CSV table of C-alpha atoms in Angstrom, one decimal:
chain,number,residue,atom,x,y,z
A,1,THR,CA,165.5,87.7,28.4
A,2,GLN,CA,166.3,86.8,31.5
A,3,LEU,CA,168.5,83.9,32.1
A,4,LEU,CA,170.0,81.7,34.7
A,5,GLU,CA,173.4,80.4,34.8
A,6,GLN,CA,174.5,77.3,35.4
A,7,SER,CA,178.1,76.1,35.3
A,8,PRO,CA,179.6,73.2,35.5
A,9,GLN,CA,176.3,71.7,32.6
A,10,PHE,CA,178.4,68.5,33.7
A,11,LEU,CA,180.4,67.4,36.7
A,12,SER,CA,182.1,63.4,37.2
A,13,ILE,CA,184.2,63.4,40.6
A,14,GLN,CA,185.2,60.6,42.7
A,15,GLU,CA,183.8,59.7,46.1
A,16,GLY,CA,185.2,61.5,48.9
A,17,GLU,CA,186.2,65.4,46.8
A,18,ASN,CA,184.4,68.7,46.7
A,19,LEU,CA,183.1,70.4,44.5
A,20,THR,CA,180.6,73.9,43.7
A,21,VAL,CA,178.3,74.3,41.4
A,22,TYR,CA,177.1,77.6,40.8
A,23,CYS,CA,173.7,79.4,39.5
A,24,ASN,CA,175.0,82.8,37.8
A,25,SER,CA,172.2,86.2,36.3
A,26,SER,CA,172.5,89.9,35.4
A,27,SER,CA,168.4,89.6,37.5
A,28,VAL,CA,168.2,90.7,41.2
A,29,PHE,CA,166.0,88.1,42.6
A,30,SER,CA,163.6,88.5,45.5
A,31,SER,CA,164.1,84.2,46.1
A,32,LEU,CA,166.4,81.1,44.5
A,33,GLN,CA,165.6,77.4,44.9
A,34,TRP,CA,167.8,75.2,44.3
A,35,TYR,CA,166.2,71.4,43.3
A,36,ARG,CA,167.4,67.8,43.3
A,37,GLN,CA,166.1,65.3,40.2
A,38,GLU,CA,167.0,62.3,40.1
A,39,PRO,CA,166.3,59.5,37.3
A,40,GLY,CA,162.1,58.7,37.1
A,41,GLU,CA,161.6,61.7,39.9
A,42,GLY,CA,159.7,65.5,39.5
A,43,PRO,CA,162.6,68.2,41.1
A,44,VAL,CA,162.9,68.0,45.1
A,45,LEU,CA,163.8,71.0,46.4
A,46,LEU,CA,166.6,71.1,48.8
A,47,VAL,CA,166.2,75.4,49.7
A,48,THR,CA,165.3,78.4,49.3
A,49,VAL,CA,167.6,81.5,49.9
A,50,VAL,CA,166.0,85.0,50.1
A,51,THR,CA,168.5,87.2,51.4
A,52,GLY,CA,171.9,88.1,50.4
A,53,GLY,CA,174.5,86.6,52.1
A,54,GLU,CA,172.7,84.3,53.2
A,55,VAL,CA,174.5,81.1,54.1
A,56,LYS,CA,172.3,77.8,54.7
A,57,LYS,CA,174.1,74.7,55.3
A,58,LEU,CA,172.3,70.9,54.8
A,59,LYS,CA,174.8,68.2,55.9
A,60,ARG,CA,177.5,68.4,53.6
A,61,LEU,CA,175.8,70.6,51.1
A,62,THR,CA,176.5,74.8,51.4
A,63,PHE,CA,174.2,76.9,49.5
A,64,GLN,CA,175.0,81.3,49.0
A,65,PHE,CA,172.9,83.6,48.2
A,66,GLY,CA,175.5,86.4,47.0
A,67,ASP,CA,174.9,89.6,48.5
A,68,ALA,CA,173.1,91.4,45.5
A,69,ARG,CA,171.3,88.7,45.2
A,70,LYS,CA,172.3,87.7,41.3
A,71,ASP,CA,174.4,84.8,42.2
A,72,SER,CA,174.3,81.3,44.0
A,73,SER,CA,176.5,78.2,44.5
A,74,LEU,CA,176.4,75.1,45.9
A,75,HIS,CA,179.2,73.4,47.5
A,76,ILE,CA,178.9,69.5,48.3
A,77,THR,CA,181.9,68.7,50.7
A,78,ALA,CA,183.0,64.4,50.5
A,79,ALA,CA,180.7,64.0,47.7
A,80,GLN,CA,179.0,60.7,48.4
A,81,PRO,CA,177.0,58.6,45.9
A,82,GLY,CA,173.9,59.5,47.1
A,83,ASP,CA,174.3,63.0,45.6
A,84,THR,CA,174.4,62.4,42.2
A,85,GLY,CA,171.3,63.2,40.4
A,86,LEU,CA,170.9,66.9,38.4
A,87,TYR,CA,170.8,69.7,40.4
A,88,LEU,CA,168.7,72.9,38.7
A,89,CYS,CA,168.3,76.5,40.2
A,90,ALA,CA,165.5,78.8,40.0
A,91,GLY,CA,164.9,82.0,40.9
A,92,ALA,CA,162.3,84.6,40.9
A,93,SER,CA,162.7,88.3,40.1
A,94,ARG,CA,160.5,91.1,39.1
A,95,ASP,CA,161.7,91.2,35.9
A,96,SER,CA,160.2,87.7,35.4
A,97,ASN,CA,156.7,89.3,37.0
A,98,TYR,CA,158.1,86.5,40.3
A,99,GLN,CA,157.7,83.6,37.8
A,100,LEU,CA,160.1,81.2,38.6
A,101,ILE,CA,162.8,80.9,35.9
A,102,TRP,CA,164.8,78.1,35.1
A,103,GLY,CA,169.1,77.4,35.2
A,104,ALA,CA,169.3,74.3,32.6
A,105,GLY,CA,170.6,71.7,35.4
A,106,THR,CA,174.1,70.5,36.5
A,107,LYS,CA,174.2,66.8,36.3
A,108,LEU,CA,175.9,65.7,39.2
A,109,ILE,CA,177.7,61.7,38.9
A,110,ILE,CA,179.8,60.6,42.2
A,111,LYS,CA,181.7,57.3,41.1
A,112,PRO,CA,182.2,55.3,44.8
B,1,ASP,CA,149.9,59.3,49.9
B,2,THR,CA,151.6,60.9,47.7
B,3,ALA,CA,151.7,65.0,47.7
B,4,VAL,CA,151.6,65.5,43.2
B,5,SER,CA,150.7,62.5,41.5
B,6,GLN,CA,149.8,62.7,38.1
B,7,THR,CA,149.4,59.9,35.7
B,8,PRO,CA,150.3,57.7,33.0
B,9,LYS,CA,153.8,57.4,33.9
B,10,TYR,CA,154.1,56.4,29.9
B,11,LEU,CA,152.0,57.0,27.0
B,12,VAL,CA,152.8,55.9,23.7
B,13,THR,CA,151.3,58.0,20.8
B,14,GLN,CA,151.3,57.9,17.0
B,15,MET,CA,150.9,60.9,15.6
B,16,GLY,CA,148.2,62.7,14.7
B,17,ASN,CA,146.4,61.4,18.2
B,18,ASP,CA,145.2,63.2,20.9
B,19,LYS,CA,146.4,62.7,25.1
B,20,SER,CA,145.9,63.5,28.3
B,21,ILE,CA,147.2,64.1,31.2
B,22,LYS,CA,145.7,64.3,34.4
B,23,CYS,CA,147.4,66.0,37.7
B,24,GLU,CA,146.4,65.6,41.8
B,25,GLN,CA,147.2,67.4,44.3
B,26,ASN,CA,146.9,66.6,48.2
B,27,LEU,CA,148.7,70.0,49.3
B,28,GLY,CA,145.5,72.3,49.1
B,29,HIS,CA,147.7,74.2,46.9
B,30,ASP,CA,146.0,78.2,44.7
B,31,THR,CA,148.3,77.2,42.0
B,32,MET,CA,149.2,73.9,39.5
B,33,TYR,CA,151.9,73.8,37.4
B,34,TRP,CA,152.9,72.2,33.7
B,35,TYR,CA,156.2,72.2,32.9
B,36,LYS,CA,157.4,70.3,29.9
B,37,GLN,CA,161.3,68.4,30.5
B,38,ASP,CA,163.0,68.5,27.5
B,39,SER,CA,165.9,65.6,26.6
B,40,LYS,CA,168.6,67.9,27.9
B,41,LYS,CA,166.7,68.0,30.9
B,42,PHE,CA,165.9,71.1,30.4
B,43,LEU,CA,163.0,72.4,32.9
B,44,LYS,CA,160.3,74.9,30.4
B,45,ILE,CA,157.3,76.4,32.1
B,46,MET,CA,153.9,76.0,29.8
B,47,PHE,CA,150.8,77.0,32.4
B,48,SER,CA,150.8,78.0,35.9
B,49,TYR,CA,147.1,78.3,37.2
B,50,ASN,CA,145.4,79.3,40.1
B,51,ASN,CA,141.5,79.8,40.8
B,52,LYS,CA,142.0,83.0,39.2
B,53,GLU,CA,144.6,83.3,36.7
B,54,LEU,CA,145.9,80.9,33.5
B,55,ILE,CA,149.4,81.8,32.2
B,56,ILE,CA,150.2,80.7,29.9
B,57,ASN,CA,154.0,80.6,27.8
B,58,GLU,CA,153.4,82.2,24.5
B,59,THR,CA,156.0,79.6,23.0
B,60,VAL,CA,153.4,77.0,24.0
B,61,PRO,CA,151.5,76.0,21.1
B,62,ASN,CA,147.7,76.1,21.4
B,63,ARG,CA,147.0,72.6,21.3
B,64,PHE,CA,147.9,71.8,24.5
B,65,SER,CA,145.4,72.9,27.0
B,66,PRO,CA,144.8,73.2,30.6
B,67,LYS,CA,141.6,72.1,32.2
B,68,SER,CA,141.9,72.7,35.2
B,69,PRO,CA,137.8,71.1,37.0
B,70,ASP,CA,138.8,72.1,40.0
B,71,LYS,CA,141.0,73.5,42.9
B,72,ALA,CA,143.3,70.1,43.9
B,73,HIS,CA,143.1,69.1,39.9
B,74,LEU,CA,144.6,70.9,36.1
B,75,ASN,CA,145.1,68.3,33.6
B,76,LEU,CA,146.9,68.4,30.0
B,77,HIS,CA,145.0,68.0,27.4
B,78,ILE,CA,146.9,67.6,23.5
B,79,ASN,CA,145.6,67.9,20.5
B,80,SER,CA,147.4,66.3,17.3
B,81,LEU,CA,150.6,65.2,18.3
B,82,GLU,CA,153.6,65.9,17.1
B,83,LEU,CA,157.0,64.2,16.6
B,84,GLY,CA,158.4,67.3,19.4
B,85,ASP,CA,155.6,66.8,21.3
B,86,SER,CA,158.0,64.4,22.8
B,87,ALA,CA,159.4,64.8,26.2
B,88,VAL,CA,158.5,64.3,30.3
B,89,TYR,CA,156.4,66.6,31.1
B,90,PHE,CA,156.0,67.3,35.4
B,91,CYS,CA,153.4,69.2,37.1
B,92,ALA,CA,153.9,71.4,40.2
B,93,SER,CA,151.8,72.7,42.9
B,94,SER,CA,152.9,75.3,45.5
B,95,ARG,CA,151.2,78.0,47.8
B,96,ARG,CA,150.8,81.8,45.8
B,97,ASP,CA,154.0,83.0,47.7
B,98,ILE,CA,157.0,83.5,45.5
B,99,THR,CA,159.1,81.5,47.9
B,100,SER,CA,157.2,79.1,48.6
B,101,PRO,CA,159.0,75.7,46.6
B,102,LEU,CA,157.0,74.0,44.0
B,103,HIS,CA,156.2,70.4,44.9
B,104,PHE,CA,156.5,67.8,41.9
B,105,GLY,CA,154.7,65.4,40.4
B,106,ASN,CA,156.9,62.1,38.9
B,107,GLY,CA,156.2,63.6,35.7
B,108,THR,CA,155.3,62.2,32.3
B,109,ARG,CA,156.7,60.5,29.2
B,110,LEU,CA,155.2,61.0,26.6
B,111,THR,CA,156.9,59.2,22.9
B,112,VAL,CA,155.2,60.3,20.2
B,113,THR,CA,156.0,57.6,17.4
């Protein structure tokens, strides 16, 4: 069974702090996506990474794909209350017949 | 206009009943999905469907069945509802490209009493 392990499962920090969320697997992924889900809504795509070592930035969010394409991280600088939500990573690999497999999510709370 | 819309938003019903959840996408996508999100927020694929292929997660009970009247619609029909079916169900769509993002509806919260 392919697994995408996300850590931490839960994170509560003060506004202005930095944080990193990790997504790890033993499988090599063709692509990996990060989503954010807010209460009462469906997940919304933040970014897709496809190249090993790739770094993408979305304002205060920095996404990195590992060189071996087995892991990814999401770093948030100077977190804001609006960053609060459930962050999910999802990846497609040959092991999964290119069906998306999902991490269990990181619930992030930013306190003002 | 909402890209992926599903109805109803909330569904409360009794054990043993049969219910349907409707989903429509106006993005012109080839593939549609149903996901189940449990109380721990884990997203579990139930079905993926395009014009030619239905892929069923083998762990999904056969009480659940997708029905697609056309490319833009994928409804979920559930027979003989059980307490354990209570969850939030999400419809999603995407292009066929494996790097294409999924576009999700806002979910249907199903409560079985």
